[in-house]
PDB file of C-alpha atoms and ligand atoms in Angstrom:
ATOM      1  CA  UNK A   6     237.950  40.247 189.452  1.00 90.00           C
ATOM      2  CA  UNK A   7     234.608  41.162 187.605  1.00 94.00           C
ATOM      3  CA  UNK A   8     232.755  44.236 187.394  1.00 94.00           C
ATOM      4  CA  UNK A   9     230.208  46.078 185.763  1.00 94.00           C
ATOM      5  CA  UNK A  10     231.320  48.468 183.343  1.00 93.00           C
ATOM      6  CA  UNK A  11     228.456  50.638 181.219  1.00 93.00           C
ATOM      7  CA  UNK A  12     225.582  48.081 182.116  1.00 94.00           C
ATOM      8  CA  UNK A  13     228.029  45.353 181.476  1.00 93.00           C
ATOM      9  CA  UNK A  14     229.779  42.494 183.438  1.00 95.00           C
ATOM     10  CA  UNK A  15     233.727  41.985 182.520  1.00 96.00           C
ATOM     11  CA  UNK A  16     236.653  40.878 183.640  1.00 97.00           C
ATOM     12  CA  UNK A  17     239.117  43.062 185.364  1.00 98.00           C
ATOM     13  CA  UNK A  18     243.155  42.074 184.154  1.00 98.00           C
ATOM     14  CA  UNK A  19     245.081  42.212 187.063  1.00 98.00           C
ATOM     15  CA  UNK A  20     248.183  44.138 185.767  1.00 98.00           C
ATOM     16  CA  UNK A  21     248.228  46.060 182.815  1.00 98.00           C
ATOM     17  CA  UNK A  22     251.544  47.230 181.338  1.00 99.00           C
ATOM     18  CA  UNK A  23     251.206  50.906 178.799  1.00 99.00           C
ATOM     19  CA  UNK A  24     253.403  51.966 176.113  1.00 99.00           C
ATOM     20  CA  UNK A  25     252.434  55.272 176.037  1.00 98.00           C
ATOM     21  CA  UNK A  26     253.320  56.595 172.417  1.00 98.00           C
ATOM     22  CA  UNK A  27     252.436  59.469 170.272  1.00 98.00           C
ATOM     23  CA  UNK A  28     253.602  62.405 172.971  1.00 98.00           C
ATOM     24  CA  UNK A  29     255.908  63.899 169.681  1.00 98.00           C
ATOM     25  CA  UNK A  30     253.404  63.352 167.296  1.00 98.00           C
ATOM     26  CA  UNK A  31     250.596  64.894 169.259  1.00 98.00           C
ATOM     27  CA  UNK A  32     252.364  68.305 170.048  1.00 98.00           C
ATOM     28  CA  UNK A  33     253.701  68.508 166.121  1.00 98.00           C
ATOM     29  CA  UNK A  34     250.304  68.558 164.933  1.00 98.00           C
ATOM     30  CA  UNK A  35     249.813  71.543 167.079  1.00 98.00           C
ATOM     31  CA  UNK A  36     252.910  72.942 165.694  1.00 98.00           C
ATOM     32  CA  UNK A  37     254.817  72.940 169.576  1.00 98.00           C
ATOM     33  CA  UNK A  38     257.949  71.203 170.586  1.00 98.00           C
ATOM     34  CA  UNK A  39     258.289  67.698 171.935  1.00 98.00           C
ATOM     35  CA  UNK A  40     258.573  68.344 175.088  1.00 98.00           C
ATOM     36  CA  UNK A  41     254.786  70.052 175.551  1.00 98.00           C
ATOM     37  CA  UNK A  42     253.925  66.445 174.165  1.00 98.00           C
ATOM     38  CA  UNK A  43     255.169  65.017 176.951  1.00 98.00           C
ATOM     39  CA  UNK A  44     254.164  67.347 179.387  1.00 98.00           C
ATOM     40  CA  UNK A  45     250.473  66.719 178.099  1.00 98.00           C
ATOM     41  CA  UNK A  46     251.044  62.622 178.859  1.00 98.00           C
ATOM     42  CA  UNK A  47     252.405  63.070 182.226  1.00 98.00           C
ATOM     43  CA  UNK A  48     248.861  64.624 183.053  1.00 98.00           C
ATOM     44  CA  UNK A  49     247.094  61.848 181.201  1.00 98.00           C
ATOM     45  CA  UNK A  50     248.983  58.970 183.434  1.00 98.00           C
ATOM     46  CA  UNK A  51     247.649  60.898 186.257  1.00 96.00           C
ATOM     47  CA  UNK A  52     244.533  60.769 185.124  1.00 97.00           C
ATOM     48  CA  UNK A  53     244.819  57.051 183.917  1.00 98.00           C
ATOM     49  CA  UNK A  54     246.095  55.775 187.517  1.00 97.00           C
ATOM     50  CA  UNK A  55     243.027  57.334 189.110  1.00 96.00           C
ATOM     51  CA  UNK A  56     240.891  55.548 186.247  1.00 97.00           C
ATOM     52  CA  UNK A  57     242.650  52.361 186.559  1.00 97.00           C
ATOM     53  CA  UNK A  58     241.953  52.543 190.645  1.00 95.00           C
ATOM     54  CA  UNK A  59     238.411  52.672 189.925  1.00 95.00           C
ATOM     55  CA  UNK A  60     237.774  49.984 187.300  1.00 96.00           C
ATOM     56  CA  UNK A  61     239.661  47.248 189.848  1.00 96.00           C
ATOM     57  CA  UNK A  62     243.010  47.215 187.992  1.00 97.00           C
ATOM     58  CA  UNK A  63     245.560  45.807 190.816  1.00 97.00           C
ATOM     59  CA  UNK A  64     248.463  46.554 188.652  1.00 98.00           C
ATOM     60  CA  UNK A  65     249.070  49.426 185.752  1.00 98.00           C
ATOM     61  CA  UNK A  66     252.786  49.829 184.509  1.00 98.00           C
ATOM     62  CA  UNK A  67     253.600  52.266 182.114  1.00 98.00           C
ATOM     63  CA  UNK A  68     256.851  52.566 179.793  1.00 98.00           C
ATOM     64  CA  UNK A  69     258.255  55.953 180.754  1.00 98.00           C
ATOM     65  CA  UNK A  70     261.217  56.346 179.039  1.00 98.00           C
ATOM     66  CA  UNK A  71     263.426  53.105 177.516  1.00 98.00           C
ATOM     67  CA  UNK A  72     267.355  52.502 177.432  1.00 98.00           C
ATOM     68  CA  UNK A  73     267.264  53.112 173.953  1.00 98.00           C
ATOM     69  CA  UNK A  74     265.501  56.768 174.425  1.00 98.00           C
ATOM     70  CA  UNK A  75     268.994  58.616 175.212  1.00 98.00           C
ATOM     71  CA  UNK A  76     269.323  58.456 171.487  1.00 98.00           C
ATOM     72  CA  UNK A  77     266.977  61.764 171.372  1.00 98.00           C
ATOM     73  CA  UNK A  78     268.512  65.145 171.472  1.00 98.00           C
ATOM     74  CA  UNK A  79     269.769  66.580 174.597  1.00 98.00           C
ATOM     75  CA  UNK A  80     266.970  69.113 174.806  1.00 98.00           C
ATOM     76  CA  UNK A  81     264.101  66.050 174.979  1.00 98.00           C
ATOM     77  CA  UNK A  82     266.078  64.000 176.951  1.00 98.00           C
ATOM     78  CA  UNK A  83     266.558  67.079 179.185  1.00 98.00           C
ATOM     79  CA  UNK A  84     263.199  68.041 178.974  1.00 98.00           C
ATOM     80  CA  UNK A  85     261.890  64.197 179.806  1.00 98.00           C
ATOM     81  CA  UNK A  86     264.130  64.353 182.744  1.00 98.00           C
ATOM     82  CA  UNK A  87     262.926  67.602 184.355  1.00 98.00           C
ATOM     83  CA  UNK A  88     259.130  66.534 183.693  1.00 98.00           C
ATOM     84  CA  UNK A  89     260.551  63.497 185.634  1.00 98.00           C
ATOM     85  CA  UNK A  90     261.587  65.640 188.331  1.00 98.00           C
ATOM     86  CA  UNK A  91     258.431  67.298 189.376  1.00 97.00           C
ATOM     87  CA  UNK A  92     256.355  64.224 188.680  1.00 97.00           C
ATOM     88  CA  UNK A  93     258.022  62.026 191.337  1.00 97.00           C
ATOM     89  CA  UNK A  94     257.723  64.529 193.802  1.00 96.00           C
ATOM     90  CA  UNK A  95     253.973  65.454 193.110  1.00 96.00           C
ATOM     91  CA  UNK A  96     253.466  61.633 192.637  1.00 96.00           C
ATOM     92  CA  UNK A  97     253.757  61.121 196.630  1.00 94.00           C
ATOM     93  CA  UNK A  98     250.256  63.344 197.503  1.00 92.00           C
ATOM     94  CA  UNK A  99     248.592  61.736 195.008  1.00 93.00           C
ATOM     95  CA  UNK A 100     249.599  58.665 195.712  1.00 95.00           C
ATOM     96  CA  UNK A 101     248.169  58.920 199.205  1.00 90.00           C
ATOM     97  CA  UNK A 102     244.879  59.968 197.520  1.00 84.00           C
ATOM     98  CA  UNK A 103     244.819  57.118 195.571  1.00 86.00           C
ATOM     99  CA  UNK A 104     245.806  54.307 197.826  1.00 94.00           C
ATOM    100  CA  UNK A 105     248.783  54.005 195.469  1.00 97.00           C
ATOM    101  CA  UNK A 106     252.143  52.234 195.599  1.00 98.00           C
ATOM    102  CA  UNK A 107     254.152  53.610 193.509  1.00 98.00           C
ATOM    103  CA  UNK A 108     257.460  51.729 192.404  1.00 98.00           C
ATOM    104  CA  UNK A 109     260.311  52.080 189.600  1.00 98.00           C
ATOM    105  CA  UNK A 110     261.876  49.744 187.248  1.00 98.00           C
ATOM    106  CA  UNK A 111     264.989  49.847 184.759  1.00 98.00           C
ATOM    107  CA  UNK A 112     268.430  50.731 185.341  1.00 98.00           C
ATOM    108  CA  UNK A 113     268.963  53.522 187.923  1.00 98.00           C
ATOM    109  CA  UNK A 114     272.764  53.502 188.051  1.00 96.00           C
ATOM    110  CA  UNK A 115     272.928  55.648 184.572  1.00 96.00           C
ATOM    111  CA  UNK A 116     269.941  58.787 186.493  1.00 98.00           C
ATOM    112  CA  UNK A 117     271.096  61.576 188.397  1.00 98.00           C
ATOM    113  CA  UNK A 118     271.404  61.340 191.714  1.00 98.00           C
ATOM    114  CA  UNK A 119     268.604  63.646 192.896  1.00 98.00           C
ATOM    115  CA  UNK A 120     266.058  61.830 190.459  1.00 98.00           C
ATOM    116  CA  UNK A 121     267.126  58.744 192.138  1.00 98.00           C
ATOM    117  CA  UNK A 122     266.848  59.710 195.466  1.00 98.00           C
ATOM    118  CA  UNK A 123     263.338  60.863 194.622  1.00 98.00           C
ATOM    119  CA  UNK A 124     262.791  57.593 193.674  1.00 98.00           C
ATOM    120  CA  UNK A 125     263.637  56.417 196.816  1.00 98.00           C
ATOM    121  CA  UNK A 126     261.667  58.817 198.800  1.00 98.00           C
ATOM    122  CA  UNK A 127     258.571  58.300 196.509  1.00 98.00           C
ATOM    123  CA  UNK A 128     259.156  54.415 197.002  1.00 98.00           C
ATOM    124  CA  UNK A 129     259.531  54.274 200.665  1.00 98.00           C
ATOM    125  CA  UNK A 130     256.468  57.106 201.074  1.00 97.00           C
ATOM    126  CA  UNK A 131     254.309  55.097 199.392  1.00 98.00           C
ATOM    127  CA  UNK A 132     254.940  51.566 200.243  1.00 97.00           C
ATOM    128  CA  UNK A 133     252.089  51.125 203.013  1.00 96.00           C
ATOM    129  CA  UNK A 134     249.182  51.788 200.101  1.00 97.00           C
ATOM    130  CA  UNK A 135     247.637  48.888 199.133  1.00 96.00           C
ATOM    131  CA  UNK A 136     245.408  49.999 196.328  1.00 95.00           C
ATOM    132  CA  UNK A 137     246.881  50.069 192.975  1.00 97.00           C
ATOM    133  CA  UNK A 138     250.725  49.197 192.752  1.00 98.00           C
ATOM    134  CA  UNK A 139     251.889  51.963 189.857  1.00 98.00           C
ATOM    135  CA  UNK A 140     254.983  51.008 188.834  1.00 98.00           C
ATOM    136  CA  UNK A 141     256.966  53.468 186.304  1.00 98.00           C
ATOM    137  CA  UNK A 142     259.465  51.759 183.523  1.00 98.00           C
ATOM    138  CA  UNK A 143     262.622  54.481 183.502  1.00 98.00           C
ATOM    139  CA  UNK A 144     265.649  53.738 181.819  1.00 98.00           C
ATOM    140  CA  UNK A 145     264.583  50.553 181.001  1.00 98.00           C
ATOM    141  CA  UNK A 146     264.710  47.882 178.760  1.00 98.00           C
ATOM    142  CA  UNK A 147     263.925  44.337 178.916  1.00 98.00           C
ATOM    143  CA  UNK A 148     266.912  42.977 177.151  1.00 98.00           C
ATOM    144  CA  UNK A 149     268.780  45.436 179.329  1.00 98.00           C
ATOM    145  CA  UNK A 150     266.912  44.119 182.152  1.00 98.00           C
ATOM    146  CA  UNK A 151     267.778  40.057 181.704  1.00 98.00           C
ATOM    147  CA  UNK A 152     271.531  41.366 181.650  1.00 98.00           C
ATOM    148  CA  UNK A 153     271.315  42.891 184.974  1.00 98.00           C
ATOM    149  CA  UNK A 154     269.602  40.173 186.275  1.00 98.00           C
ATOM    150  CA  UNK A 155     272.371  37.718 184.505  1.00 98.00           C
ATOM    151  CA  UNK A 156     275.047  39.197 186.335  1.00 98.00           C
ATOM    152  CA  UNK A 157     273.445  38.923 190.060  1.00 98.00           C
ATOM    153  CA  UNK A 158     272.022  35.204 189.416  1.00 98.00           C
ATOM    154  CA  UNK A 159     275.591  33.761 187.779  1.00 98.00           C
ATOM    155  CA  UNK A 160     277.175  36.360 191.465  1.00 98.00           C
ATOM    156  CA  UNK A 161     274.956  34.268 193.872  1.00 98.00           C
ATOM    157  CA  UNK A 162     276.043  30.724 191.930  1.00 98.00           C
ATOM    158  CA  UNK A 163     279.778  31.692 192.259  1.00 98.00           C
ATOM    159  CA  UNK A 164     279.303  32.808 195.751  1.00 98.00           C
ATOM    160  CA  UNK A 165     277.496  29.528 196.617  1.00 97.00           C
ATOM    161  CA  UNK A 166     273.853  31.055 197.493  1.00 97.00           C
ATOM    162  CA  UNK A 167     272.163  29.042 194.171  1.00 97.00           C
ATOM    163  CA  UNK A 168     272.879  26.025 192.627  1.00 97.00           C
ATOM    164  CA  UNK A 169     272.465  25.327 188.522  1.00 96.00           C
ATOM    165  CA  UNK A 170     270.068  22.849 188.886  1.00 97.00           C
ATOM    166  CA  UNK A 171     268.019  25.076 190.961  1.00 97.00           C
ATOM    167  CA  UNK A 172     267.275  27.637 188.052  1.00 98.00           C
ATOM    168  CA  UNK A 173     263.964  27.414 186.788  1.00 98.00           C
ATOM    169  CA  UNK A 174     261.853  29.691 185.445  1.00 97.00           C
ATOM    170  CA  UNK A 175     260.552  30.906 188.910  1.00 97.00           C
ATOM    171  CA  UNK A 176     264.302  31.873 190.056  1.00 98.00           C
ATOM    172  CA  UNK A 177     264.719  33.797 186.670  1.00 98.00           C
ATOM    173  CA  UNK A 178     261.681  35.788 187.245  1.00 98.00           C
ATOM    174  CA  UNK A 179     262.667  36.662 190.930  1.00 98.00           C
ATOM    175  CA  UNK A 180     266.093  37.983 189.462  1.00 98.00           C
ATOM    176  CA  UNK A 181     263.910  40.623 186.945  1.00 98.00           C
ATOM    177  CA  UNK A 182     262.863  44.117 188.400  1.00 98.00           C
ATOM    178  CA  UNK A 183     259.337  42.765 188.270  1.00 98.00           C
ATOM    179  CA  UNK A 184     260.099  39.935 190.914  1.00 98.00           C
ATOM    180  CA  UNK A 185     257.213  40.422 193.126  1.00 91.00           C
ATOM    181  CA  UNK A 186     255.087  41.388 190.366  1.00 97.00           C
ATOM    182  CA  UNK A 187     252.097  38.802 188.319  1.00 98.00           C
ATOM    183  CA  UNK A 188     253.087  38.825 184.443  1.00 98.00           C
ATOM    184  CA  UNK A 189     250.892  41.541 182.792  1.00 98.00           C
ATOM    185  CA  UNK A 190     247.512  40.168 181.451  1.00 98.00           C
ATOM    186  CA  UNK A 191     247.105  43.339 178.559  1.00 98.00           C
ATOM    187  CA  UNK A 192     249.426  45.196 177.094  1.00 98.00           C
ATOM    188  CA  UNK A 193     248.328  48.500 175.726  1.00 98.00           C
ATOM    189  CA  UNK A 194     250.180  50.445 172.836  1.00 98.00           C
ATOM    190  CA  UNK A 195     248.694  53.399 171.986  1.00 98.00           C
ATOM    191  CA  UNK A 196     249.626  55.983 168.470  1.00 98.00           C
ATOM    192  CA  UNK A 197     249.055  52.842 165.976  1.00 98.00           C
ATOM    193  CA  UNK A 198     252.758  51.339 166.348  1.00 98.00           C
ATOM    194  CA  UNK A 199     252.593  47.456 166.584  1.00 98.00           C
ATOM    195  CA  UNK A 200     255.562  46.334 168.124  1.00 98.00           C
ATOM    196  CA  UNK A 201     257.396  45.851 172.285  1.00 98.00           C
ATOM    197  CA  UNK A 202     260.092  48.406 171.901  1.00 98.00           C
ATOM    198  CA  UNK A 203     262.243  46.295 174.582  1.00 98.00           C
ATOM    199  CA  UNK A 204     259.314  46.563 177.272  1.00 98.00           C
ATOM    200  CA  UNK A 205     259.019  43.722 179.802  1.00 98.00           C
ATOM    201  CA  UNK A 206     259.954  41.138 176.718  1.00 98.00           C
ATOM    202  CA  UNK A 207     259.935  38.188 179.434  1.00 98.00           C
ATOM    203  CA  UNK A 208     256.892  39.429 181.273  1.00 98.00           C
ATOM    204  CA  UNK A 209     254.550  39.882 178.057  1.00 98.00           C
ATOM    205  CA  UNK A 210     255.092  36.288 176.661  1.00 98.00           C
ATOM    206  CA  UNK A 211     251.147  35.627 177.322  1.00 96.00           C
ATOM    207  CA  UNK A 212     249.754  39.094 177.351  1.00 98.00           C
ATOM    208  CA  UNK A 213     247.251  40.194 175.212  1.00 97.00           C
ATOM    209  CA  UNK A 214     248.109  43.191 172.957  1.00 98.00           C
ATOM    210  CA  UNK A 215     245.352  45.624 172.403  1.00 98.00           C
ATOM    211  CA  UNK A 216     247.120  48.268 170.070  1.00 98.00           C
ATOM    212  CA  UNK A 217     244.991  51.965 169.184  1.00 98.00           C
ATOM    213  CA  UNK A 218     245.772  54.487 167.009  1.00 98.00           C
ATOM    214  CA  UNK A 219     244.885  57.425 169.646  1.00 98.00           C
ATOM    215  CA  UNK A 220     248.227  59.256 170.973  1.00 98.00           C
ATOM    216  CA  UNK A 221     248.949  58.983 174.351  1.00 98.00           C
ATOM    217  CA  UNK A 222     248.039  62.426 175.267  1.00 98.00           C
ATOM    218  CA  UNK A 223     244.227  61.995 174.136  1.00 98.00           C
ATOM    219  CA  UNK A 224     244.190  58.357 175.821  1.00 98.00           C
ATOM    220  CA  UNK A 225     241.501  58.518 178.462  1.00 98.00           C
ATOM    221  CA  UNK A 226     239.157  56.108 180.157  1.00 98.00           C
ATOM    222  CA  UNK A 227     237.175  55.478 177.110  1.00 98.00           C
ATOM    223  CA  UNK A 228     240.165  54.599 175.733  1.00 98.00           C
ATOM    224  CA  UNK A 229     240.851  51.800 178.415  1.00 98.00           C
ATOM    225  CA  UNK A 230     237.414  50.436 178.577  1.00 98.00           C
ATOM    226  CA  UNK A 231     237.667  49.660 175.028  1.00 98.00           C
ATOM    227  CA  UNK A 232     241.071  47.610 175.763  1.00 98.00           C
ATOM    228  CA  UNK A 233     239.148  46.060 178.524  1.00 98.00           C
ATOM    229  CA  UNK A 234     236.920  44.781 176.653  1.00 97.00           C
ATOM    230  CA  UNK A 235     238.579  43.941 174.133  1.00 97.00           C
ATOM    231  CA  UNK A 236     240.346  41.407 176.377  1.00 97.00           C
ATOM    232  CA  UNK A 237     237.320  40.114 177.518  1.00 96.00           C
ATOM    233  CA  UNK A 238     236.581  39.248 174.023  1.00 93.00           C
ATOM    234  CA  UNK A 239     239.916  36.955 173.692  1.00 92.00           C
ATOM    235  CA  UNK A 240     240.447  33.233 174.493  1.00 90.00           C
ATOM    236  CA  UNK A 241     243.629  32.877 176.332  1.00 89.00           C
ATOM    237  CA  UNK A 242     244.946  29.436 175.770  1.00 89.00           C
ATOM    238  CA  UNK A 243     248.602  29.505 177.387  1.00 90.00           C
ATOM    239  CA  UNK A 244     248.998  26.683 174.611  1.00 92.00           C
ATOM    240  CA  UNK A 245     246.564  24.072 175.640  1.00 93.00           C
ATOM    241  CA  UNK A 246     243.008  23.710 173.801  1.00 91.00           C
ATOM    242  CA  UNK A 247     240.058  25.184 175.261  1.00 84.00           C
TER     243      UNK A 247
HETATM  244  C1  LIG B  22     256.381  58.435 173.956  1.00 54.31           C
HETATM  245  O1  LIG B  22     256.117  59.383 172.956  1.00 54.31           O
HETATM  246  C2  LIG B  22     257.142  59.034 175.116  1.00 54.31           C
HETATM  247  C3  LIG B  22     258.552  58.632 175.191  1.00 54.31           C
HETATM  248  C4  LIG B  22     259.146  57.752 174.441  1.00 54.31           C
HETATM  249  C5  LIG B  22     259.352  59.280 176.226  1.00 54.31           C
HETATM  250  P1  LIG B  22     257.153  59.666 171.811  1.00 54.31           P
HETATM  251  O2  LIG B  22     258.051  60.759 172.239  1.00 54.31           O
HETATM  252  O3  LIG B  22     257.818  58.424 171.370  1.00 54.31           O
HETATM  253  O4  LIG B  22     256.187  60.203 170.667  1.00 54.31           O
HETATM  254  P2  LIG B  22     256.309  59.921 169.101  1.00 54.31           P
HETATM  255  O5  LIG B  22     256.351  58.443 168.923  1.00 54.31           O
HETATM  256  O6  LIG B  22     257.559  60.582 168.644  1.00 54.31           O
HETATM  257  O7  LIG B  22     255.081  60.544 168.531  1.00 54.31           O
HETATM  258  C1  LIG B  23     258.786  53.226 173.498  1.00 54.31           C
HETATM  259  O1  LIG B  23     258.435  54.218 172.598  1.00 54.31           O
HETATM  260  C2  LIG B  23     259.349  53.826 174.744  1.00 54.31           C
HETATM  261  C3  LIG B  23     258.414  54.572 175.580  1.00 54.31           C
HETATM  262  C4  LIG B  23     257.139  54.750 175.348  1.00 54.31           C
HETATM  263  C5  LIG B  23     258.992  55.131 176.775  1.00 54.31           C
HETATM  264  P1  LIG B  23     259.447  54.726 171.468  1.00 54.31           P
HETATM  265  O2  LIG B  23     258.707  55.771 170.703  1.00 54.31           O
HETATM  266  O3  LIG B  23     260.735  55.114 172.058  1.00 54.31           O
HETATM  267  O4  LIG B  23     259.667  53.411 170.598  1.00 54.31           O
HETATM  268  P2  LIG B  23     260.074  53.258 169.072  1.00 54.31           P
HETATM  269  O5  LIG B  23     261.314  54.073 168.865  1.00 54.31           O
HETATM  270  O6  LIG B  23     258.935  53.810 168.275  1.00 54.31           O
HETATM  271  O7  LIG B  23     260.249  51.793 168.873  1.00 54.31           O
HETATM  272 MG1  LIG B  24     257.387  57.028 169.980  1.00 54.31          MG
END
């Protein structure tokens, strides 16, 4: 899709995946704990779904906390998961202002229950919206991810459902969380890190990485207009010649 953004025509990627970094870094410099950090960046994804609605993204998925994120102290992890708590419920009114599906990916098995049956609720409450499809990346990783879906492809094969020769590329893809799902076109990292921290390692393989120094909690449209166009400003080859 095109559209004109400040006087200018560009084009729209379809699904943008965030790693939204810099929440701890942001509230040390104002001398407050972690966790305010992260308070402060659940308001900005707010804020960045409604944006992303409006500038004709179809899909935005954002990194919200990764397998390997347990390793923080109790009290963040604690902290991450109460945030959690209120945001899926508050997540269902705004998704009906937005026209928003929202859906989650990673491993669920290792939440509590009632943060997974919010999932649910927030899943099934929002799956008639066909605006933007939000998807939220909790407990997961993409290595983590390829494992799970490992174990259900080689299940089907044994039980008879698939057969070897059958397993392309396609049939791997429709085993990820991401099955119905295009491959992300941009991937944004924001607090100056360079690098996928496990996220959607299959899905990214011909994403363009815009990376900025500004910490999540300051990210705002500006911010995503600038990785906008810098994707219009790249040549994707997919390893032909253009
Ligand atoms: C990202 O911010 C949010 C999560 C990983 C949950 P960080 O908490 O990683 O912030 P920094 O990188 O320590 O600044
Ligand atoms: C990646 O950020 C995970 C999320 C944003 C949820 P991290 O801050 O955990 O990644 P590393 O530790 O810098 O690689
Ligand atoms: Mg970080």
């Amino acid at each position: 899709m095109r559209k004109i953004i400040d006087g200018e025509e560009y084009e729209i990627p379809q699904h943008v995946a965030i790693i939204m970094d810099g929440n701890g870094r942001w509230a040390k410099k104002r001398l407050m704990p972690r966790n305010f950090g992260h308070k402060e960046g659940a308001k900005v994804v707010e804020q960045i779904c409604e944006d992303a609605h409006e500038l004709g993204i179809k899909y935005l998925t954002v990194y919200a906390f990764s397998t390997e994120n347990w390793k923080r102290s109790v009290e963040e992890v604690t902290g991450i998961m109460n945030l959690l708590r209120r945001y899926l419920v508050d997540c269902i009114e705004r998704a009906s202002k937005n026209d928003m599906r929202v859906r989650v990916i990673g491993d669920r098995t290792a939440l509590d229950t009632d943060i997974v049956e919010k999932i649910n609720e927030l899943e099934e409450k929002t799956k008639q919206y066909t605006g933007l499809n939000f998807t939220i990346a909790l407990n997961y990783g993409g290595r983590d991810e390829i494992r799970r879906a490992t174990v259900k492809l080689v299940r089907d094969v044994k039980e008879g459902k698939l057969s070897e020769d059958e397993i392309d590329e396609n049939i791997i893809s429709s085993y990820l969380d991401t099955a119905d799902m295009p491959d992300p076109d941009l991937m944004i990292r924001t607090s100056g890190e360079q690098r996928l921290s496990n996220y959607l390692i299959w899905q990214l393989a011909y994403a363009e990485y815009y990376y900025t120094d500004v910490l999540w909690p300051d990210f705002t449209i500006e911010d995503l207009k600038a990785a906008i166009r810098y994707y219009n400003g790249r040549e994707r080859r997919f390893g032909g010649v253009k």
